[in-house]
Short mmCIF file of C-alpha atoms in Angstrom, two decimals:
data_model
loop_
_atom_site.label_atom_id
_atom_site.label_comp_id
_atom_site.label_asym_id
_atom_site.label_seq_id
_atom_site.Cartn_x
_atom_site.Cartn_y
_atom_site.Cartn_z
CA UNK A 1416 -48.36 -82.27 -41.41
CA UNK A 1417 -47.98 -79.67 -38.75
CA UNK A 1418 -47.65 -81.77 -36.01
CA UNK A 1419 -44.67 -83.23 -37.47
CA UNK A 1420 -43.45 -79.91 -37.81
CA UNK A 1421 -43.48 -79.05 -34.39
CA UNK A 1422 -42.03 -82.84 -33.27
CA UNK A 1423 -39.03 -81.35 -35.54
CA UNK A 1424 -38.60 -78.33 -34.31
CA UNK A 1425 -38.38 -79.68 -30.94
CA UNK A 1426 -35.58 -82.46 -32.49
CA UNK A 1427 -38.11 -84.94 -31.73
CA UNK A 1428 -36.79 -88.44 -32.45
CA UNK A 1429 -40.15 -90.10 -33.35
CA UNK A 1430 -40.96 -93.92 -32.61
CA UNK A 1431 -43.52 -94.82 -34.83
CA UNK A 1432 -44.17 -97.95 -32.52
CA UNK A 1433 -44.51 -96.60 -29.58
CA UNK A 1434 -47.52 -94.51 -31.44
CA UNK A 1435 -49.15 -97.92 -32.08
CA UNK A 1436 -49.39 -99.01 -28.27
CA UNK A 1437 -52.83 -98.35 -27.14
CA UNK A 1438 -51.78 -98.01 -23.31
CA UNK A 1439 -53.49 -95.09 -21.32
CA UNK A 1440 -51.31 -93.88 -18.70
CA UNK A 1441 -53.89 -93.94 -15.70
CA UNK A 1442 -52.48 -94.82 -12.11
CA UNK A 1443 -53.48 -95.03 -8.26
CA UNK A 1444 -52.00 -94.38 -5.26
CA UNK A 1445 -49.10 -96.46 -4.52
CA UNK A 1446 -49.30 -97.89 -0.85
CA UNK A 1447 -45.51 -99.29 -0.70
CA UNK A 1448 -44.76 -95.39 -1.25
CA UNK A 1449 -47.23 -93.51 0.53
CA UNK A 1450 -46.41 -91.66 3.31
CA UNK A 1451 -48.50 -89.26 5.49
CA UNK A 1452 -47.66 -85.37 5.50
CA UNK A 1453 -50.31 -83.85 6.84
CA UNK A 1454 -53.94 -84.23 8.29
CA UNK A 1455 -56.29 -81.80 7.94
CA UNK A 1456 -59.85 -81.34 8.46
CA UNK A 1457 -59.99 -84.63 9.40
CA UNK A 1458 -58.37 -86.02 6.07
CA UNK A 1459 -55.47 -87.42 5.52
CA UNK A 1460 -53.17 -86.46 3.04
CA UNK A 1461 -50.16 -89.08 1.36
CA UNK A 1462 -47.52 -88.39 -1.10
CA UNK A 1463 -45.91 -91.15 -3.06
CA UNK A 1464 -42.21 -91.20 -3.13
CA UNK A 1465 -40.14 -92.43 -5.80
CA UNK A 1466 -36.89 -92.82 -6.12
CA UNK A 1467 -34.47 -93.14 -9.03
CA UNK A 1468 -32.51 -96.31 -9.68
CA UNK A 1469 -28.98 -95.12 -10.42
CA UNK A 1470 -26.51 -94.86 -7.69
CA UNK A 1471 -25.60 -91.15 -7.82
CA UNK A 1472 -24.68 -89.97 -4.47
CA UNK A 1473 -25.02 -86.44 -5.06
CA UNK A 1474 -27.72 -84.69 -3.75
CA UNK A 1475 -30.68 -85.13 -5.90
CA UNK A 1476 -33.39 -82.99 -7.08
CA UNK A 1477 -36.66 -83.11 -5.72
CA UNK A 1478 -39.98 -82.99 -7.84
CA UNK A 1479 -43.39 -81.94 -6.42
CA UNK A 1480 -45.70 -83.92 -8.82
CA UNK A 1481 -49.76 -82.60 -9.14
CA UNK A 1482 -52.36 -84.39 -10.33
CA UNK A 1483 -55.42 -83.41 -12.38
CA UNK A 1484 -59.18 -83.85 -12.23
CA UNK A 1485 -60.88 -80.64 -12.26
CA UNK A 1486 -59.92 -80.03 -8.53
CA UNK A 1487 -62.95 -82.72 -7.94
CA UNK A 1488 -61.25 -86.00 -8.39
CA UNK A 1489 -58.04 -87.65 -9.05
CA UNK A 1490 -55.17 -89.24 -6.83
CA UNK A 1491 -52.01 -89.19 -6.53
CA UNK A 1492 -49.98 -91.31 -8.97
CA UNK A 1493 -52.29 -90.55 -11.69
CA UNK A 1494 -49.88 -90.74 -14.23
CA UNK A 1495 -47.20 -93.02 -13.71
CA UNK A 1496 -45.36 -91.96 -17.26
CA UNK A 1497 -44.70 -88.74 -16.18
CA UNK A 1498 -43.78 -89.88 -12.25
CA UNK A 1499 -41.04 -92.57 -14.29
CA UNK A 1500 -39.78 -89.70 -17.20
CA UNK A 1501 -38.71 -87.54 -14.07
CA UNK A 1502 -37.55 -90.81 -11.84
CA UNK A 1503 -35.28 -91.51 -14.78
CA UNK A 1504 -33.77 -88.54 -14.94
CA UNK A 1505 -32.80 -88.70 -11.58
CA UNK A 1506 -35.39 -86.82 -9.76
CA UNK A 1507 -37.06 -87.84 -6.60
CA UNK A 1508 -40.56 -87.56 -7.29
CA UNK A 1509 -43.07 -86.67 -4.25
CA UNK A 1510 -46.18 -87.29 -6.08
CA UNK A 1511 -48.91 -85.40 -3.59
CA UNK A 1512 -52.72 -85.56 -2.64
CA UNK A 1513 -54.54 -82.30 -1.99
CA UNK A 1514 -57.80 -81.81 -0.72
CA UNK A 1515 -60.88 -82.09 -2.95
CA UNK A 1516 -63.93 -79.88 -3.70
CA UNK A 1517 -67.40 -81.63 -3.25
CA UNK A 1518 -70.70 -79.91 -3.18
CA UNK A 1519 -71.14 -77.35 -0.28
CA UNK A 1520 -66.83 -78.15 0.32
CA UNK A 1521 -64.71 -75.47 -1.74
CA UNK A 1522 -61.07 -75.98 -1.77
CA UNK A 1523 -59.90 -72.67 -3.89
CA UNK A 1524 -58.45 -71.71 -0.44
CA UNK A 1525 -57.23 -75.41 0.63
CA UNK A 1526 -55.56 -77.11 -2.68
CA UNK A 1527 -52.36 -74.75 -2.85
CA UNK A 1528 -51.89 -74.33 1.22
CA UNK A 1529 -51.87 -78.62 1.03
CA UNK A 1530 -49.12 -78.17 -1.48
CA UNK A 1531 -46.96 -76.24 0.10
CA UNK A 1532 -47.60 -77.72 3.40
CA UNK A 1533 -46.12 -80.95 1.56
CA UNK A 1534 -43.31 -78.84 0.47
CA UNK A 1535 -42.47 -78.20 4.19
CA UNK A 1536 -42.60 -81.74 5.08
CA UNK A 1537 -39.70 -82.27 1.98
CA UNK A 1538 -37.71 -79.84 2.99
CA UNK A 1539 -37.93 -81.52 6.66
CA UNK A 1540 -36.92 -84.92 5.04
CA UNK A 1541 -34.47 -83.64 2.80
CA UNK A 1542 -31.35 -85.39 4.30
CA UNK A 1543 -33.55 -88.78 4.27
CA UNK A 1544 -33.99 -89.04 0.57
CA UNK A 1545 -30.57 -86.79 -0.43
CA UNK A 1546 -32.45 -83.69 -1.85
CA UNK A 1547 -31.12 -80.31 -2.44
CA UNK A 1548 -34.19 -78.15 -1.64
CA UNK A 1549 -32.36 -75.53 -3.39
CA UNK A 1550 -33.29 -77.13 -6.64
CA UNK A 1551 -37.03 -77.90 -6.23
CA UNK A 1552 -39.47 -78.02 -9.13
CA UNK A 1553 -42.86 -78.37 -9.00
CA UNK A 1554 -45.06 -79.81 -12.49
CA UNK A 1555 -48.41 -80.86 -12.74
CA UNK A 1556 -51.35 -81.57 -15.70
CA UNK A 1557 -54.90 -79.53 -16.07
CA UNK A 1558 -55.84 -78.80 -12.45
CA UNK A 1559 -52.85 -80.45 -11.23
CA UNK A 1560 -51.03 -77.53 -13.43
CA UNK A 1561 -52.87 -74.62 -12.16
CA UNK A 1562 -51.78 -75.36 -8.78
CA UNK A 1563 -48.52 -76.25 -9.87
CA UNK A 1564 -48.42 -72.67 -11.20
CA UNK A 1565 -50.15 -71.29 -7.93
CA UNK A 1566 -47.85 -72.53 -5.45
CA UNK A 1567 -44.72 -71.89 -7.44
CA UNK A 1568 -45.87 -68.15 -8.45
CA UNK A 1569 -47.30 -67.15 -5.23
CA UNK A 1570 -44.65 -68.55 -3.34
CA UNK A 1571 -42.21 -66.52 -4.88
CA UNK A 1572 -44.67 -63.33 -4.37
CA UNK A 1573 -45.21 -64.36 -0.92
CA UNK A 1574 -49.04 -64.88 -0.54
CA UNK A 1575 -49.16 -68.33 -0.37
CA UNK A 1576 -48.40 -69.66 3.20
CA UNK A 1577 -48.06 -73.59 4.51
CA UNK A 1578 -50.28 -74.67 7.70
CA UNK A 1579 -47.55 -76.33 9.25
CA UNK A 1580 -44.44 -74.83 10.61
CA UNK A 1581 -41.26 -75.05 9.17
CA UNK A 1582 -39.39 -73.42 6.17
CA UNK A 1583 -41.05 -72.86 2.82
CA UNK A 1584 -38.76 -73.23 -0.27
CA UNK A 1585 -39.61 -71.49 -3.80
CA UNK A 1586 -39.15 -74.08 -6.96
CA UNK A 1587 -36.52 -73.40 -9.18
CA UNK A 1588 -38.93 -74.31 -12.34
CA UNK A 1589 -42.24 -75.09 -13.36
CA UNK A 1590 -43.71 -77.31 -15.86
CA UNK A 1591 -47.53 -76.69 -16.59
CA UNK A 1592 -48.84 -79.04 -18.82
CA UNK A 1593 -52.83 -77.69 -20.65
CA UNK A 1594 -52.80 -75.58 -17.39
CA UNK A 1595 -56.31 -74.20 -16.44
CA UNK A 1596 -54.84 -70.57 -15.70
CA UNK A 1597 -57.42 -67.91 -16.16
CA UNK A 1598 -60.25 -69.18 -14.23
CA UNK A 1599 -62.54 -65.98 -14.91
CA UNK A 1600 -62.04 -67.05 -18.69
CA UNK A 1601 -62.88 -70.78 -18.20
CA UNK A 1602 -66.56 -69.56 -16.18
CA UNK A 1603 -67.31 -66.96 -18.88
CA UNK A 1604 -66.61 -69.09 -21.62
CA UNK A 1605 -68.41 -72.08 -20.29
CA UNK A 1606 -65.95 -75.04 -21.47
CA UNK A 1607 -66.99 -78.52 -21.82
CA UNK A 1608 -65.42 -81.90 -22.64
CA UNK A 1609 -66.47 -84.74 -23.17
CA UNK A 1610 -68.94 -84.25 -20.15
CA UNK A 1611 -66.76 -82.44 -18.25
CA UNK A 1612 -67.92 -78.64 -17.84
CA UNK A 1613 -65.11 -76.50 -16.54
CA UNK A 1614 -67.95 -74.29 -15.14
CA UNK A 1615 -69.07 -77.04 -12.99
CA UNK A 1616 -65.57 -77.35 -11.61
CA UNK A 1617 -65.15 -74.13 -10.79
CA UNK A 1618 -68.75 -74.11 -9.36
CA UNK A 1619 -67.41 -76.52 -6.58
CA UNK A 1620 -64.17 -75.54 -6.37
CA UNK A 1621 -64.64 -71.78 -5.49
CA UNK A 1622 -68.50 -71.87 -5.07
CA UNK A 1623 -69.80 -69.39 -7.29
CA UNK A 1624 -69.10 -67.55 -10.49
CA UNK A 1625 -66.38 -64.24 -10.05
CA UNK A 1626 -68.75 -61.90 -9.40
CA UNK A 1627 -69.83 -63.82 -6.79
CA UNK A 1628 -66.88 -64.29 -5.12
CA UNK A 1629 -63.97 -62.19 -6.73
CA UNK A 1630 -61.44 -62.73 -3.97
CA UNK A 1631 -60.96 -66.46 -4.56
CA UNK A 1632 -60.94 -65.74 -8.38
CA UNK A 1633 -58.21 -62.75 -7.65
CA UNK A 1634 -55.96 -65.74 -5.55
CA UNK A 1635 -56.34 -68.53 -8.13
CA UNK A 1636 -56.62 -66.78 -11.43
CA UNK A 1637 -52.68 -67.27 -11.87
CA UNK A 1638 -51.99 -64.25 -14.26
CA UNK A 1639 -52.50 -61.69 -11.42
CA UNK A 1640 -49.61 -63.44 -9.48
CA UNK A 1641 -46.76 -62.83 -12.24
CA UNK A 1642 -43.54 -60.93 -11.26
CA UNK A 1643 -40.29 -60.54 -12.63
CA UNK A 1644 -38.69 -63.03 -9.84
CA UNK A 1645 -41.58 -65.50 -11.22
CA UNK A 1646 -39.65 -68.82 -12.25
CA UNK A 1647 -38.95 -70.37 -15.38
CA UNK A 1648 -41.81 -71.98 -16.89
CA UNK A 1649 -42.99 -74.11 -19.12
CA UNK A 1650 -46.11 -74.55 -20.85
CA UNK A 1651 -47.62 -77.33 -22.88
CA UNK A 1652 -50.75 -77.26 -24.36
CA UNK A 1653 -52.80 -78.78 -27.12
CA UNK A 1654 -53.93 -76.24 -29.91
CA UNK A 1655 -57.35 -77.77 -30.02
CA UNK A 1656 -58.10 -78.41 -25.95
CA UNK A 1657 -61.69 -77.99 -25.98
CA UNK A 1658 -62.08 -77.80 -21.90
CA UNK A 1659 -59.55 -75.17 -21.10
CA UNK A 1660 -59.87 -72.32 -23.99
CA UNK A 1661 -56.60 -72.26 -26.24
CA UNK A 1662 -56.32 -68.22 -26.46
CA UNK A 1663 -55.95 -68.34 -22.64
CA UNK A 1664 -53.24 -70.16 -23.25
CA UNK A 1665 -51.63 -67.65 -25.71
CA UNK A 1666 -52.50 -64.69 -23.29
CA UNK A 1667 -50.90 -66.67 -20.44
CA UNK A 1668 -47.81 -66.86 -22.50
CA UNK A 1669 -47.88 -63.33 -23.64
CA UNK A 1670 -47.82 -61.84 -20.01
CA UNK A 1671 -45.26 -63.77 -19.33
CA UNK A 1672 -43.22 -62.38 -21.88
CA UNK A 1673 -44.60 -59.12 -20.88
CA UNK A 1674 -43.44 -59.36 -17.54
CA UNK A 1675 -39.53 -60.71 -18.83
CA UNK A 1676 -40.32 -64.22 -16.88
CA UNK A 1677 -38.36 -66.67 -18.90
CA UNK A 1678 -40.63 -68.97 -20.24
CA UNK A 1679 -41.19 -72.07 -23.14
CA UNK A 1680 -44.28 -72.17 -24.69
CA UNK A 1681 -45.23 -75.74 -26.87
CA UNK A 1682 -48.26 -76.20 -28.66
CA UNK A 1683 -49.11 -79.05 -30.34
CA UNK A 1684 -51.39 -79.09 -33.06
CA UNK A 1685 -54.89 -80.91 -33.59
CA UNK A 1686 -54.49 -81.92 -29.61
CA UNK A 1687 -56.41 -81.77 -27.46
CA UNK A 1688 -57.32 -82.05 -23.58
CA UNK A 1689 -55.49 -85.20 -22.36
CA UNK A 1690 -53.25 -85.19 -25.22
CA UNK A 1691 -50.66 -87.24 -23.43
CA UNK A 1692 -52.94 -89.93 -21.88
CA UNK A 1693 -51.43 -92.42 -23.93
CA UNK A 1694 -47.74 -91.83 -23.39
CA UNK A 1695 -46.71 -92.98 -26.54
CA UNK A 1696 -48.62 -90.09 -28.74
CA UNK A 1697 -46.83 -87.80 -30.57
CA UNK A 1698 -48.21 -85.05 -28.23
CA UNK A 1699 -46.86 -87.41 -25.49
CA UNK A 1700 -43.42 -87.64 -27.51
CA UNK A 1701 -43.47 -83.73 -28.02
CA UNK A 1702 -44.16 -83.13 -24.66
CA UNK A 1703 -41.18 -85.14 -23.09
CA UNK A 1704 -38.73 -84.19 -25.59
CA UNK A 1705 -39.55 -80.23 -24.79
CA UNK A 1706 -39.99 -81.26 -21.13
CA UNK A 1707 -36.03 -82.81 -21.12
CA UNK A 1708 -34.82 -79.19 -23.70
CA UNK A 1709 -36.67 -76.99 -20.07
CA UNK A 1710 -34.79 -79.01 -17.68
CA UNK A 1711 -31.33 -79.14 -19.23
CA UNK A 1712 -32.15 -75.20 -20.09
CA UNK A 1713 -33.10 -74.17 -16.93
CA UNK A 1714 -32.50 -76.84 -14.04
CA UNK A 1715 -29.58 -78.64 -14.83
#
């Protein structure tokens, strides 16, 4: 089985049981760890903090955590797994909000500016939760990993500024997980998912199709934003994700190799959109495993 395969390539020590527990891994905003970075057009935006249990007294790293939901919907702390897999290796998790496309409301401009205006507010806090800035990473799923490959792309190419003053750091890493990357694709190809319609998405989230408004495709469509200072990423995708086409995907990876960026790519067969929902899948168990091989590559 191919699958199996790739969970031993990856030195994937299976648990059968945990593949038995129907659980989905669905969260909400945490209240006892919200706090308020920013306000903008009259919205509030919160990040959830978490904190690891151990006592280590060096300076931790910090992890800027994106959520999904077709840049329409979602929260923050939408999936607790992956908050508590980077909380128990020590991170500090700042789990963010961004703001939200609604009808007549586009956000292509608005989403990655929130981020890094979050990432100014860490980087002002640093000393209060022991971070070394130095060693930020930013990770995110679906829409949540298009801007998490936004922010930490153009940030290192310089065209992505905060709206709040202070210093902007670049991440160290990134971890993408079924990514929507090549937005121009995703329109063309006219994706959908169990209801969902990646063209609709994009409809509200930039307003129109690229030829209507090539700019905003140009800034989001994360390909065009790939240099050879772009950092380390990782990508992982499921070889049958209906909503966000699989050869985008491969031709995300391949300009990456193009352009020398170092760069893991996973892809898990008969998966697809969602694959990790319930955390204890074997996508789920690939995914972490590959995840934890990134991080001790490239972080640690």
């Amino acid at each position: 089985m191919k699958i199996l395969q790739v969970a031993h390539q990856h030195n994937v020590q299976i648990s059968w049981t945990d593949t038995l527990k129907i659980r989905i891994d669905r969260g909400k905003p945490d209240i006892s760890k919200s706090i308020r970075y920013a306000t903008v057009d009259g919205k509030e935006l919160f990040m959830d903090i978490s904190l690891p249990s151990d006592s280590n007294t060096k300076k931790r790293t910090p992890i800027v955590l994106i959520h999904g939901g077709g840049f329409v919907s979602g929260t923050r702390n939408q999936s607790p797994s992956w908050t508590k897999f980077y909380a128990e290796r020590g991170y500090v998790v700042f789990d963010v909000d961004y703001r939200l496309a609604s009808p007549g409301y586009v956000t292509w401009d608005k989403a990655a500016p929130d981020i890094a205006t979050s990432i100014v507010w860490i980087g002002e806090h640093a000393s209060e939760y022991g971070i070394d800035m130095d060693k930020l990473l930013i990770a995110g799923s679906s829409a949540g990993g298009s801007l998490a490959l936004q922010v930490a792309y153009r940030l290192n190419n310089g065209t992505l500024a905060a709206y709040e003053p202070g210093k902007l750091y670049s991440p160290k890493a990134v971890i993408a997980v079924y990514p929507a990357q090549d937005m121009t694709t995703i329109w063309n190809e006219g994706t959908h998912f169990f209801g969902m319609d990646g063209e609709a998405f994009l409809g509200e989230y930039i307003g129109g199709s690229p030829n209507d408004n090539p700019e905003a495709y140009h800034a989001i469509n994360i390909g065009d934003h790939i240099q050879m200072n772009t950092p380390p990423t990782l990508l992982l995708v499921g070889k049958n994700d209906h909503l966000l086409p699989y050869s985008g995907q491969v031709a995300f990876a391949n300009l990456l190799k193009t352009n020398n960026v170092p760069y893991e790519f996973v892809s898990i067969p008969y998966n697809d959109h969602f694959f990790d929902a319930a955390p204890g899948s074997l996508g789920s168990q690939i995914s972490r495993q590959a995840a934890t091989d990134f991080l001790n590559k490239y972080t640690d």
